[in-house]
């Protein structure tokens, strides 16, 4: 017989939650904001993996979702002198993203203008994930100004947002359906 524990613990009812160390912090602590936004990004990728038409893209997004769980595990345990064995992001993870960016970018024409988020449904979701990734990066950078963090975490998020941008172009008909920004297009002439 399998016994299931309850999903609710009531531990957070007073507005606090525990880190990976067991230490309690406020739910609005910058560390919680940082890995909470990584979780939000991961949820967005769950939609994207359902929309991607090719197996290669699906496998890549699933790999990234696993990386984001690693990133959350990294962020939920503050770095200490007596570190021991902890799951931390590694340079090999963001280096893999660089190779994917280069691979995808080969089939895209260079950009001569900024592009507006839009186009295909999948491209739109990739742009949303990109902006959540950038927000997550800002939270991690903010946390890093207050406490010691793993720099590979910031680099990973920076590369991931670039990859999501390139993928948004790939799934916008290899960039042919990108919507170019026209600076001042709706500017009203002064009378």
Short mmCIF file of N, CA, C and O in Angstrom, two decimals, residues 12-93:
data_model
loop_
_atom_site.label_atom_id
_atom_site.label_comp_id
_atom_site.label_asym_id
_atom_site.label_seq_id
_atom_site.Cartn_x
_atom_site.Cartn_y
_atom_site.Cartn_z
N UNK A 12 4.40 27.50 5.64
CA UNK A 12 4.49 28.83 5.04
C UNK A 12 3.33 29.76 5.34
O UNK A 12 3.26 30.86 4.80
N UNK A 13 2.45 29.35 6.22
CA UNK A 13 1.26 30.15 6.51
C UNK A 13 1.57 31.51 7.11
O UNK A 13 0.76 32.43 7.02
N UNK A 14 2.72 31.66 7.72
CA UNK A 14 3.09 32.94 8.33
C UNK A 14 3.96 33.78 7.39
O UNK A 14 4.53 34.79 7.81
N UNK A 15 4.07 33.37 6.12
CA UNK A 15 4.83 34.17 5.15
C UNK A 15 6.31 33.82 5.08
O UNK A 15 7.09 34.60 4.54
N UNK A 16 6.69 32.68 5.60
CA UNK A 16 8.08 32.25 5.52
C UNK A 16 8.15 30.90 4.84
O UNK A 16 7.18 30.15 4.79
N UNK A 17 9.32 30.61 4.30
CA UNK A 17 9.57 29.32 3.67
C UNK A 17 11.00 28.89 3.99
O UNK A 17 11.80 29.71 4.43
N UNK A 18 11.28 27.63 3.76
CA UNK A 18 12.63 27.15 4.09
C UNK A 18 13.49 27.04 2.85
O UNK A 18 13.02 26.71 1.76
N UNK A 19 14.77 27.36 3.04
CA UNK A 19 15.76 27.18 1.99
C UNK A 19 16.21 25.72 1.98
O UNK A 19 15.80 24.94 2.83
N UNK A 20 17.08 25.37 1.06
CA UNK A 20 17.60 24.01 0.99
C UNK A 20 18.40 23.62 2.21
O UNK A 20 18.64 22.44 2.46
N UNK A 21 18.81 24.60 3.00
CA UNK A 21 19.56 24.35 4.24
C UNK A 21 18.63 24.10 5.42
O UNK A 21 19.09 23.73 6.50
N UNK A 22 17.35 24.38 5.24
CA UNK A 22 16.39 24.29 6.33
C UNK A 22 16.15 25.62 7.02
O UNK A 22 15.22 25.76 7.81
N UNK A 23 17.00 26.63 6.73
CA UNK A 23 16.83 27.96 7.31
C UNK A 23 15.54 28.59 6.76
O UNK A 23 15.23 28.45 5.58
N UNK A 24 14.84 29.28 7.63
CA UNK A 24 13.59 29.94 7.25
C UNK A 24 13.88 31.38 6.83
O UNK A 24 14.65 32.08 7.49
N UNK A 25 13.24 31.81 5.72
CA UNK A 25 13.34 33.20 5.25
C UNK A 25 11.95 33.65 4.81
O UNK A 25 11.07 32.82 4.54
N UNK A 26 11.79 34.95 4.69
CA UNK A 26 10.54 35.51 4.21
C UNK A 26 10.31 35.09 2.75
O UNK A 26 11.25 34.98 1.97
N UNK A 27 9.05 34.87 2.40
CA UNK A 27 8.73 34.46 1.04
C UNK A 27 9.05 35.53 0.01
O UNK A 27 9.09 35.24 -1.18
N UNK A 28 9.28 36.78 0.46
CA UNK A 28 9.68 37.82 -0.49
C UNK A 28 11.18 38.09 -0.45
O UNK A 28 11.66 39.09 -1.00
N UNK A 29 11.95 37.20 0.15
CA UNK A 29 13.40 37.31 0.18
C UNK A 29 13.93 37.27 -1.25
O UNK A 29 13.40 36.53 -2.09
N UNK A 30 14.96 38.04 -1.58
CA UNK A 30 15.50 38.03 -2.94
C UNK A 30 15.90 36.64 -3.44
O UNK A 30 15.78 36.36 -4.63
N UNK A 31 16.32 35.77 -2.57
CA UNK A 31 16.67 34.41 -3.00
C UNK A 31 15.42 33.66 -3.47
O UNK A 31 15.44 32.95 -4.46
N UNK A 32 14.30 33.85 -2.77
CA UNK A 32 13.05 33.20 -3.16
C UNK A 32 12.54 33.80 -4.46
O UNK A 32 12.04 33.08 -5.34
N UNK A 33 12.66 35.13 -4.61
CA UNK A 33 12.28 35.78 -5.88
C UNK A 33 13.09 35.20 -7.03
O UNK A 33 12.56 34.96 -8.11
N UNK A 34 14.39 34.98 -6.80
CA UNK A 34 15.27 34.50 -7.85
C UNK A 34 14.86 33.10 -8.30
O UNK A 34 14.61 32.86 -9.48
N UNK A 35 14.78 32.15 -7.37
CA UNK A 35 14.47 30.80 -7.84
C UNK A 35 12.99 30.61 -8.12
O UNK A 35 12.60 29.73 -8.90
N UNK A 36 12.15 31.46 -7.57
CA UNK A 36 10.72 31.42 -7.92
C UNK A 36 10.49 31.85 -9.36
O UNK A 36 9.63 31.30 -10.05
N UNK A 37 11.26 32.82 -9.82
CA UNK A 37 11.12 33.27 -11.20
C UNK A 37 11.72 32.25 -12.17
O UNK A 37 11.24 32.08 -13.29
N UNK A 38 12.76 31.53 -11.73
CA UNK A 38 13.28 30.42 -12.53
C UNK A 38 12.18 29.36 -12.70
O UNK A 38 12.00 28.81 -13.79
N UNK A 39 11.42 29.11 -11.65
CA UNK A 39 10.31 28.16 -11.71
C UNK A 39 9.24 28.66 -12.68
O UNK A 39 8.67 27.88 -13.46
N UNK A 40 8.95 29.95 -12.65
CA UNK A 40 7.97 30.53 -13.58
C UNK A 40 8.44 30.34 -15.02
O UNK A 40 7.65 29.98 -15.91
N UNK A 41 9.71 30.59 -15.26
CA UNK A 41 10.28 30.38 -16.59
C UNK A 41 10.11 28.92 -17.02
O UNK A 41 9.71 28.63 -18.15
N UNK A 42 10.39 28.01 -16.12
CA UNK A 42 10.27 26.59 -16.43
C UNK A 42 8.84 26.23 -16.80
O UNK A 42 8.60 25.43 -17.71
N UNK A 43 7.87 26.84 -16.14
CA UNK A 43 6.47 26.59 -16.47
C UNK A 43 6.13 27.09 -17.87
O UNK A 43 5.38 26.44 -18.60
N UNK A 44 6.69 28.23 -18.25
CA UNK A 44 6.50 28.73 -19.61
C UNK A 44 7.08 27.75 -20.63
O UNK A 44 6.50 27.52 -21.69
N UNK A 45 8.23 27.16 -20.30
CA UNK A 45 8.84 26.20 -21.21
C UNK A 45 7.98 24.95 -21.34
O UNK A 45 8.02 24.27 -22.38
N UNK A 46 7.20 24.64 -20.31
CA UNK A 46 6.28 23.50 -20.40
C UNK A 46 5.25 23.69 -21.50
O UNK A 46 4.85 22.72 -22.17
N UNK A 47 4.80 24.92 -21.70
CA UNK A 47 3.89 25.22 -22.81
C UNK A 47 4.64 25.09 -24.14
O UNK A 47 4.15 24.50 -25.09
N UNK A 48 5.84 25.63 -24.17
CA UNK A 48 6.62 25.64 -25.40
C UNK A 48 6.93 24.23 -25.89
O UNK A 48 6.81 23.94 -27.08
N UNK A 49 7.27 23.33 -24.98
CA UNK A 49 7.61 21.97 -25.39
C UNK A 49 6.42 21.28 -26.05
O UNK A 49 6.58 20.44 -26.92
N UNK A 50 5.22 21.66 -25.65
CA UNK A 50 4.01 21.10 -26.27
C UNK A 50 3.77 21.65 -27.67
O UNK A 50 3.13 21.01 -28.48
N UNK A 51 4.27 22.85 -27.94
CA UNK A 51 4.03 23.50 -29.23
C UNK A 51 5.11 23.24 -30.28
O UNK A 51 4.86 23.38 -31.47
N UNK A 52 6.30 22.87 -29.84
CA UNK A 52 7.41 22.69 -30.78
C UNK A 52 7.12 21.49 -31.68
O UNK A 52 6.84 20.40 -31.19
N UNK A 53 7.22 21.70 -33.00
CA UNK A 53 6.85 20.62 -33.92
C UNK A 53 7.93 19.56 -34.15
O UNK A 53 7.63 18.48 -34.63
N UNK A 54 9.18 19.84 -33.80
CA UNK A 54 10.25 18.89 -34.11
C UNK A 54 10.83 18.28 -32.84
O UNK A 54 10.88 18.90 -31.79
N UNK A 55 11.28 17.03 -32.97
CA UNK A 55 11.82 16.29 -31.82
C UNK A 55 13.08 16.94 -31.26
O UNK A 55 13.29 16.95 -30.05
N UNK A 56 13.94 17.48 -32.13
CA UNK A 56 15.18 18.10 -31.66
C UNK A 56 14.87 19.25 -30.71
O UNK A 56 15.44 19.37 -29.63
N UNK A 57 13.95 20.14 -31.12
CA UNK A 57 13.57 21.28 -30.29
C UNK A 57 12.94 20.84 -28.98
O UNK A 57 13.22 21.40 -27.92
N UNK A 58 12.09 19.82 -29.04
CA UNK A 58 11.45 19.29 -27.82
C UNK A 58 12.50 18.78 -26.84
O UNK A 58 12.46 19.09 -25.66
N UNK A 59 13.45 17.99 -27.37
CA UNK A 59 14.49 17.43 -26.51
C UNK A 59 15.35 18.54 -25.89
O UNK A 59 15.73 18.45 -24.73
N UNK A 60 15.63 19.56 -26.68
CA UNK A 60 16.42 20.68 -26.17
C UNK A 60 15.68 21.39 -25.04
O UNK A 60 16.26 21.68 -23.99
N UNK A 61 14.40 21.68 -25.22
CA UNK A 61 13.63 22.37 -24.18
C UNK A 61 13.53 21.50 -22.93
O UNK A 61 13.66 22.00 -21.81
N UNK A 62 13.33 20.20 -23.09
CA UNK A 62 13.28 19.31 -21.92
C UNK A 62 14.61 19.29 -21.18
O UNK A 62 14.64 19.28 -19.95
N UNK A 63 15.71 19.33 -21.91
CA UNK A 63 17.03 19.40 -21.30
C UNK A 63 17.18 20.70 -20.51
O UNK A 63 17.66 20.71 -19.38
N UNK A 64 16.71 21.80 -21.10
CA UNK A 64 16.77 23.11 -20.43
C UNK A 64 15.90 23.10 -19.18
O UNK A 64 16.28 23.64 -18.14
N UNK A 65 14.72 22.47 -19.25
CA UNK A 65 13.86 22.40 -18.06
C UNK A 65 14.58 21.67 -16.93
O UNK A 65 14.49 22.09 -15.77
N UNK A 66 15.30 20.62 -17.24
CA UNK A 66 16.08 19.93 -16.21
C UNK A 66 17.18 20.84 -15.67
O UNK A 66 17.42 20.87 -14.47
N UNK A 67 17.86 21.57 -16.57
CA UNK A 67 18.87 22.54 -16.13
C UNK A 67 18.27 23.56 -15.18
O UNK A 67 18.90 23.96 -14.20
N UNK A 68 17.05 24.01 -15.46
CA UNK A 68 16.42 25.01 -14.61
C UNK A 68 16.10 24.46 -13.22
O UNK A 68 16.14 25.20 -12.24
N UNK A 69 15.81 23.17 -13.13
CA UNK A 69 15.66 22.57 -11.80
C UNK A 69 17.01 22.56 -11.09
O UNK A 69 17.09 22.81 -9.89
N UNK A 70 18.09 22.26 -11.83
CA UNK A 70 19.43 22.35 -11.24
C UNK A 70 19.70 23.76 -10.75
O UNK A 70 20.25 23.97 -9.67
N UNK A 71 19.31 24.74 -11.56
CA UNK A 71 19.52 26.15 -11.20
C UNK A 71 18.74 26.50 -9.94
O UNK A 71 19.26 27.16 -9.03
N UNK A 72 17.50 26.04 -9.85
CA UNK A 72 16.71 26.27 -8.64
C UNK A 72 17.35 25.64 -7.42
O UNK A 72 17.40 26.24 -6.34
N UNK A 73 17.88 24.42 -7.59
CA UNK A 73 18.56 23.75 -6.48
C UNK A 73 19.81 24.52 -6.07
O UNK A 73 20.13 24.63 -4.89
N UNK A 74 20.52 25.07 -7.05
CA UNK A 74 21.71 25.88 -6.78
C UNK A 74 21.32 27.11 -5.97
O UNK A 74 21.91 27.42 -4.93
N UNK A 75 20.29 27.80 -6.42
CA UNK A 75 19.89 29.06 -5.78
C UNK A 75 19.25 28.87 -4.41
O UNK A 75 19.30 29.78 -3.58
N UNK A 76 18.65 27.72 -4.15
CA UNK A 76 17.95 27.56 -2.86
C UNK A 76 18.90 27.20 -1.72
O UNK A 76 18.46 27.13 -0.57
N UNK A 77 20.19 27.01 -2.02
CA UNK A 77 21.17 26.72 -0.98
C UNK A 77 22.28 27.76 -1.05
O UNK A 77 23.07 27.77 -2.00
N UNK A 78 22.33 28.67 -0.08
CA UNK A 78 23.39 29.68 -0.09
C UNK A 78 24.77 29.04 -0.09
O UNK A 78 24.97 27.97 0.48
N UNK A 79 25.71 29.69 -0.75
CA UNK A 79 27.09 29.23 -0.79
C UNK A 79 27.73 29.50 0.57
O UNK A 79 27.58 30.59 1.13
N UNK A 80 28.43 28.50 1.11
CA UNK A 80 29.11 28.67 2.39
C UNK A 80 30.52 28.12 2.29
O UNK A 80 30.86 27.41 1.35
N UNK A 81 31.34 28.47 3.29
CA UNK A 81 32.72 27.99 3.33
C UNK A 81 32.78 26.47 3.46
O UNK A 81 33.64 25.82 2.90
N UNK A 82 31.86 25.91 4.22
CA UNK A 82 31.82 24.45 4.40
C UNK A 82 30.82 23.86 3.42
O UNK A 82 29.90 23.15 3.78
N UNK A 83 31.04 24.16 2.17
CA UNK A 83 30.10 23.85 1.09
C UNK A 83 29.72 22.37 1.02
O UNK A 83 28.56 22.05 0.88
N UNK A 84 30.69 21.48 1.06
CA UNK A 84 30.36 20.08 0.88
C UNK A 84 29.93 19.83 -0.57
O UNK A 84 30.17 20.63 -1.46
N UNK A 85 29.24 18.75 -0.79
CA UNK A 85 28.77 18.42 -2.14
C UNK A 85 27.38 19.00 -2.32
O UNK A 85 26.43 18.60 -1.64
N UNK A 86 27.26 19.94 -3.22
CA UNK A 86 25.99 20.59 -3.54
C UNK A 86 25.80 20.59 -5.04
O UNK A 86 26.77 20.62 -5.79
N UNK A 87 24.57 20.58 -5.47
CA UNK A 87 24.28 20.69 -6.89
C UNK A 87 24.42 22.15 -7.29
O UNK A 87 23.69 23.01 -6.79
N UNK A 88 25.38 22.43 -8.13
CA UNK A 88 25.64 23.78 -8.61
C UNK A 88 25.68 23.78 -10.13
O UNK A 88 26.08 22.80 -10.76
N UNK A 89 25.27 24.89 -10.72
CA UNK A 89 25.38 25.05 -12.17
C UNK A 89 26.84 25.00 -12.56
O UNK A 89 27.71 25.44 -11.79
N UNK A 90 27.11 24.49 -13.75
CA UNK A 90 28.48 24.37 -14.24
C UNK A 90 28.60 25.05 -15.59
O UNK A 90 27.62 25.15 -16.34
N UNK A 91 29.81 25.44 -15.92
CA UNK A 91 30.04 26.12 -17.19
C UNK A 91 29.65 25.25 -18.38
O UNK A 91 29.21 25.77 -19.42
N UNK A 92 29.75 23.94 -18.26
CA UNK A 92 29.38 23.05 -19.37
C UNK A 92 27.91 23.24 -19.77
O UNK A 92 27.57 23.08 -20.95
N UNK A 93 27.07 23.63 -18.82
CA UNK A 93 25.65 23.82 -19.12
C UNK A 93 25.42 25.05 -20.00
O UNK A 93 24.68 25.00 -20.97
#
